[in-house]
Structures are given as C-alpha cells and as structure tokens.
Coordinates of N, CA and C in Angstrom, one line a residue:
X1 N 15.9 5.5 -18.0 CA 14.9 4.6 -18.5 C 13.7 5.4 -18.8
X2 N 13.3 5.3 -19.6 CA 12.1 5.4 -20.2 C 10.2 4.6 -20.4
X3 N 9.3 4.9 -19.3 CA 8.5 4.1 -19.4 C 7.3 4.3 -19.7
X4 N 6.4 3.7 -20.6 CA 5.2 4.1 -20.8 C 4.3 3.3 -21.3
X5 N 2.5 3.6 -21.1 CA 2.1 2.7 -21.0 C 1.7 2.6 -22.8
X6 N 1.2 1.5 -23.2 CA 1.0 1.6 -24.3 C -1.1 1.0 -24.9
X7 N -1.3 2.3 -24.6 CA -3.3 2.0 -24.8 C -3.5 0.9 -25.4
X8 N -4.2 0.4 -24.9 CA -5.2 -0.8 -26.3 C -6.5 -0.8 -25.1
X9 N -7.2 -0.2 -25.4 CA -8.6 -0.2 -24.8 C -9.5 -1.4 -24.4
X10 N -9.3 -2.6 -25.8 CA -9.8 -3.9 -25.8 C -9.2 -4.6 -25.1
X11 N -7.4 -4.2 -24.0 CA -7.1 -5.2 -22.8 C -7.8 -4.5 -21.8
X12 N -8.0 -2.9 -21.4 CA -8.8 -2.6 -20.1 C -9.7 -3.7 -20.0
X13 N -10.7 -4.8 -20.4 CA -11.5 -5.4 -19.6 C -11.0 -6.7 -19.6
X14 N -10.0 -7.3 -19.9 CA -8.9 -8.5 -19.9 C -8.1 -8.7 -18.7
X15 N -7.8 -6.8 -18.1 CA -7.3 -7.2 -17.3 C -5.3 -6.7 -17.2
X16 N -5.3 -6.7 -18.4 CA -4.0 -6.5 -19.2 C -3.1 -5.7 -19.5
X17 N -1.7 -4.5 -18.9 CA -1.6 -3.9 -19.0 C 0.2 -4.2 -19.9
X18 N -0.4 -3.2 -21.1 CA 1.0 -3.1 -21.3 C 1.9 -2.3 -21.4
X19 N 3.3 -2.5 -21.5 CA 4.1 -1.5 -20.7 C 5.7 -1.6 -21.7
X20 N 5.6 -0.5 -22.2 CA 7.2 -0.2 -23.1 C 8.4 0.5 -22.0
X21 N 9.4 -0.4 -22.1 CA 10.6 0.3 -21.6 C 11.7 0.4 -22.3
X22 N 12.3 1.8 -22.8 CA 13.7 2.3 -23.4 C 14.4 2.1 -22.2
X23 N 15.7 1.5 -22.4 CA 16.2 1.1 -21.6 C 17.6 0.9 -22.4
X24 N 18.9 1.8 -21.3 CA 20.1 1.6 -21.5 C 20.3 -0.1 -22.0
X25 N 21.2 0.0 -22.8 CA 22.1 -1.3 -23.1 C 22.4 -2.2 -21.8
X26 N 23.3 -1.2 -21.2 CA 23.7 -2.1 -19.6 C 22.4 -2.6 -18.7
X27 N 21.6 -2.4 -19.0 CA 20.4 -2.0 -17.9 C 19.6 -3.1 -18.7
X28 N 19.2 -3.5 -19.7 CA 18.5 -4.4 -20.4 C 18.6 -6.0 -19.7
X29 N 19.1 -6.4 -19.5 CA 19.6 -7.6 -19.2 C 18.8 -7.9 -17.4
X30 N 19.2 -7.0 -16.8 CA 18.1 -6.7 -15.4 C 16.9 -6.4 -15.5
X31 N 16.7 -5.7 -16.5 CA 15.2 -5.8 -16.6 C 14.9 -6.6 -17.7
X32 N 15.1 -7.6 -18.4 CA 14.7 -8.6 -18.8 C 14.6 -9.9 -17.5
X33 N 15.4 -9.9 -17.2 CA 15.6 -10.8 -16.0 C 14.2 -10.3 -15.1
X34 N 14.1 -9.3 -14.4 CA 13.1 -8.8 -13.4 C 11.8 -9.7 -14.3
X35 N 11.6 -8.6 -15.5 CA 10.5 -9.1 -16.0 C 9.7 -10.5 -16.1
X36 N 11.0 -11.6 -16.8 CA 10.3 -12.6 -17.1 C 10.4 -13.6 -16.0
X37 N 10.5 -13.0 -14.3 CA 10.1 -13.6 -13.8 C 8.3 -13.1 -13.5
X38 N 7.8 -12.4 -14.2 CA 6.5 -12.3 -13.9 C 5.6 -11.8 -15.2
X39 N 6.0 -12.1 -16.0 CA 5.2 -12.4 -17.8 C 5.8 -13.0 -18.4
X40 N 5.5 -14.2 -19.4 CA 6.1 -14.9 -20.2 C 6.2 -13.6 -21.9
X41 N 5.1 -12.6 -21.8 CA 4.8 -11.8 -22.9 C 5.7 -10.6 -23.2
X42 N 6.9 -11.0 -23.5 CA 8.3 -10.3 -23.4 C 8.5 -9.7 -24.9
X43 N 8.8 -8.2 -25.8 CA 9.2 -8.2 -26.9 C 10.1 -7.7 -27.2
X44 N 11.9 -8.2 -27.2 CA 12.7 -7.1 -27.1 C 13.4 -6.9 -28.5
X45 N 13.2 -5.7 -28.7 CA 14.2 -4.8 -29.9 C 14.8 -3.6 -29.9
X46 N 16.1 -4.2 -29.7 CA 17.2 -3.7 -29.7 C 17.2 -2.8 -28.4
X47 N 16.7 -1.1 -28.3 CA 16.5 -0.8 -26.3 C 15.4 -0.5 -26.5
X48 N 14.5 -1.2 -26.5 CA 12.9 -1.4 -26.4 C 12.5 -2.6 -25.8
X49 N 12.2 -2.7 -24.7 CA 11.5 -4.1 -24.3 C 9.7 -3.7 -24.2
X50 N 9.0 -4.3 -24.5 CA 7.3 -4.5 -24.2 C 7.2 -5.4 -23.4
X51 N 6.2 -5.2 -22.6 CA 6.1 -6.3 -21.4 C 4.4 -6.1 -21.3
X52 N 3.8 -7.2 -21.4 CA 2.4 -7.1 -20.6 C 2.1 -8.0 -19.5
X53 N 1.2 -7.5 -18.8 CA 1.0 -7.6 -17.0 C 0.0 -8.0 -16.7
X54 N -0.7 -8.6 -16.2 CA -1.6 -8.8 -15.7 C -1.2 -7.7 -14.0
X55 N -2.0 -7.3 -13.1 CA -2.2 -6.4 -12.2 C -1.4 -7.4 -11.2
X56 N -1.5 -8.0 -11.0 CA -0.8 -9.1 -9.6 C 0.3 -9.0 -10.0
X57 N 0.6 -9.1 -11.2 CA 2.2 -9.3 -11.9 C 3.0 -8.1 -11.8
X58 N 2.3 -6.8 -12.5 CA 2.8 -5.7 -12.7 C 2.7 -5.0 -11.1
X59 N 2.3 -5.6 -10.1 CA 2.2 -5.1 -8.4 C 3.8 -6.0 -8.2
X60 N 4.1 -7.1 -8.5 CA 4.9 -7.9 -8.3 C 6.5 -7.1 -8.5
X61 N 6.5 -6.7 -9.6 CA 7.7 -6.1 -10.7 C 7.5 -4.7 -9.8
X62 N 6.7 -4.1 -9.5 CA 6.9 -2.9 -8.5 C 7.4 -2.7 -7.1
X63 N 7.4 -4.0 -6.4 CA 7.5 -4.3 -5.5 C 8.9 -4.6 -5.6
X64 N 9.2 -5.5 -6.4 CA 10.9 -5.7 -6.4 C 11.9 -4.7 -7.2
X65 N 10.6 -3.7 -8.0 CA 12.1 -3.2 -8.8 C 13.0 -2.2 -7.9
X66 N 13.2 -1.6 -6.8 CA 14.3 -0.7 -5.8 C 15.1 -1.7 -5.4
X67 N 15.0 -3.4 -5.5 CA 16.3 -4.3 -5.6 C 16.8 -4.8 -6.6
X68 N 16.5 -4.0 -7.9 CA 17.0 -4.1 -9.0 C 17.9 -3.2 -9.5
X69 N 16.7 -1.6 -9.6 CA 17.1 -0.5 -10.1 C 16.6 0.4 -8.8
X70 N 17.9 1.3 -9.6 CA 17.9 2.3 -8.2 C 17.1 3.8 -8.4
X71 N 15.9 3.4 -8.7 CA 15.0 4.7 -9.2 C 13.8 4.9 -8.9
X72 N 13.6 5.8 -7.7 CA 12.5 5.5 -7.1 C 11.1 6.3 -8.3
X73 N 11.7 7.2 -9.0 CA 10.9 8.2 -10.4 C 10.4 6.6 -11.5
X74 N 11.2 5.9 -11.3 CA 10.5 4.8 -12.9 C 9.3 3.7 -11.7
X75 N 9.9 3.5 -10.2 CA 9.2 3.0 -9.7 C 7.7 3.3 -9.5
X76 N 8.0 4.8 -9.3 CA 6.3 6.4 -8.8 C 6.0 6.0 -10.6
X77 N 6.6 5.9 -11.5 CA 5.7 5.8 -13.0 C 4.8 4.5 -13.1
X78 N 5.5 3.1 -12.9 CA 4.9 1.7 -12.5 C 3.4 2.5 -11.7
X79 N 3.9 2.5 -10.5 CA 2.9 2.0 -9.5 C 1.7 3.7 -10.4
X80 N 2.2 4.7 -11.4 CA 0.8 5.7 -11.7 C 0.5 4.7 -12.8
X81 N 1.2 4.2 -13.5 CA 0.5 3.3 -14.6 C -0.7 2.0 -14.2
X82 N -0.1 1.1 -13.0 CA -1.1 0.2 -12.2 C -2.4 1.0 -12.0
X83 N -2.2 2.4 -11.0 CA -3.3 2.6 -10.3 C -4.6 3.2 -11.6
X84 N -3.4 3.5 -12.7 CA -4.5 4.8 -13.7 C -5.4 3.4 -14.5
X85 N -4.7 2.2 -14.3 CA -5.6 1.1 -15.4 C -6.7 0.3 -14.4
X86 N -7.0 1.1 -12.9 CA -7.4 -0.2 -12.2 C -9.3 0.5 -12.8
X87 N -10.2 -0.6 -12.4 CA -11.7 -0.6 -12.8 C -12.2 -0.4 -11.6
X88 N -13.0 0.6 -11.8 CA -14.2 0.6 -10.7 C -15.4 0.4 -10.8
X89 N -16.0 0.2 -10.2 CA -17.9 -0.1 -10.5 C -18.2 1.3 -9.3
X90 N -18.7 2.8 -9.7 CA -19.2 3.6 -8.7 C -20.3 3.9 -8.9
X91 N -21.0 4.3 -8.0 CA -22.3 4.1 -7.8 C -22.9 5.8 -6.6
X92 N -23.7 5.8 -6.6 CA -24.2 6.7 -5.2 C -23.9 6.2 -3.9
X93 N -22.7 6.4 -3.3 CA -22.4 5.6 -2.0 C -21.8 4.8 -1.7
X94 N -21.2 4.1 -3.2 CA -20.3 3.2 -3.2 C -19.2 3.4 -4.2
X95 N -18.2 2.6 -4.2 CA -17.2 2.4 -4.9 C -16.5 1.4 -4.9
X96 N -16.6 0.0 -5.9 CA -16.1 -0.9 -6.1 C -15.3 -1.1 -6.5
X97 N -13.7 -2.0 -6.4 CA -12.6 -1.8 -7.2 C -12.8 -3.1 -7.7
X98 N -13.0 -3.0 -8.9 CA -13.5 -4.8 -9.6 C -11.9 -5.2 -10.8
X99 N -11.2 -5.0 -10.4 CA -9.9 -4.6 -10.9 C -10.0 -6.5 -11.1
X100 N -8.9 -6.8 -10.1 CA -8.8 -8.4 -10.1 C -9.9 -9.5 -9.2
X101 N -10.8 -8.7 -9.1 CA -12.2 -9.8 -8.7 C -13.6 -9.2 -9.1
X102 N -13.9 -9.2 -10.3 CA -15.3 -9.2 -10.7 C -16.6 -9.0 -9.6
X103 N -17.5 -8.1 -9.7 CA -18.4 -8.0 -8.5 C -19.5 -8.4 -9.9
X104 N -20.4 -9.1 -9.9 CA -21.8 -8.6 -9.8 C -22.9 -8.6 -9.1
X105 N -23.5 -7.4 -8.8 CA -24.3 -7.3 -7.8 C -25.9 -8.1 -8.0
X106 N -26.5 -8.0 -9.1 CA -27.7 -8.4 -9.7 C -27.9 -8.3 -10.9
X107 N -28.5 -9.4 -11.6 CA -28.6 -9.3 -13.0 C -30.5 -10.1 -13.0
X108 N -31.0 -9.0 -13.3 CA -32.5 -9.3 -13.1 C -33.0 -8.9 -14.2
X109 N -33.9 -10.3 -15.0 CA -34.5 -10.0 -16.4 C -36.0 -10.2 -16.0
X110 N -37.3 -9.3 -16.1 CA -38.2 -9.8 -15.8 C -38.9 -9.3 -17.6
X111 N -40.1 -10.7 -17.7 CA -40.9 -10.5 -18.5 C -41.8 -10.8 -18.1
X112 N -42.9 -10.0 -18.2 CA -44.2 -10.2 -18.1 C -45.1 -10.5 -19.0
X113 N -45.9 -11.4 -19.6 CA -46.8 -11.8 -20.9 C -48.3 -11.8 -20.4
X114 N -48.6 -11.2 -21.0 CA -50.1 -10.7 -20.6 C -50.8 -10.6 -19.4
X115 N -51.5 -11.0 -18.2 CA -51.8 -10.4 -17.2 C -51.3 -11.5 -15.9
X116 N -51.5 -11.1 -14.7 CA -51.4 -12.1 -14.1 C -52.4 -11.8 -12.9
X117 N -53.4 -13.4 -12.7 CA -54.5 -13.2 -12.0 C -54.2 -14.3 -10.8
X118 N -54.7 -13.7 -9.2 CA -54.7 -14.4 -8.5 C -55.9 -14.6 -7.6

C-alpha cells in the first residue's frame, strides 16, 4: 500500500487532512470498510481511494488499523502524516498545540482619540 498526504494549504486551518491510498485490489474493500467508519468523504477509483480526516478521526483509523492490516510501516506513515499537520501557537516559553481546541490568549484593540484628562 501506498500512502500519501495530499497538500491543500486552505484545509491546514479547517482542521482537515487528506489522505490518498494505492491499494491492492484484495485490500480495498478493508480499507474502505476501516475508512468509512470514520469519514463519510470517501473517493474511490479504481486502486486509489482519497479519504479526508478530521484529526480525531484520522487518530481513530490509526488506532485500529494493526486489526485490519498487518503493517506496522503504513501505520508509522498515518501517525507521521497526523503529527506533521498538527498546529501550534509557539511563543518564548511556551508551546501550544491548538490542533483540535483553539486557544486564544488575548485579543486587545485599544484606541485612543484625543487626550484623556483626569
């Protein structure tokens, strides 16, 4: 099997990962099955399936694929594809993984209009 991720820049902030698998004839049918228990966003032609993931989902399909298929090499590719799409917010001293929960820390607009006397 064959897996790879497929860029689109405009899902990095959606959340969205998608994911091409060549895949033997025999072997399609299991990993259709795997899949669409955890994306309804399935495209299959002919030994090409696309799948896109949301991160809970595509953690999900990682988790069960060693009782599917027997490959721990396409499993180590999943879980470098999850970890290489996750978001951080880093900072001096910190490091936020804002992957599946949004942080904001402060959003402060000040305007000032001419003086202020007290």
């Amino acid at each position: 099997m064959n897996i790879n991720e497929i860029s689109d820049h405009q899902q990095t902030f959606t959340g969205n990962i998608t994911i091409s698998f060549s895949v033997a004839a025999d072997e399609q049918p299991k990993l259709i099955n795997l899949l669409t228990k955890y994306t309804e966003k399935i495209l299959v032609q002919q030994t090409l399936v696309i799948a896109v993931f949301n991160h809970e989902n595509l953690n999900d399909v990682i988790t069960e694929w060693p009782t599917v298929f027997d490959s721990e090499n396409d499993q180590r590719q999943l879980q470098q594809i999850s970890e290489a799409s996750r978001i951080h917010f880093k900072g001096k001293g910190f490091d936020f993984d804002i992957t599946t929960k949004p942080l904001i820390y402060s959003i402060l607009n000040l305007t000032v209009k001419g003086s202020l006397k007290m």
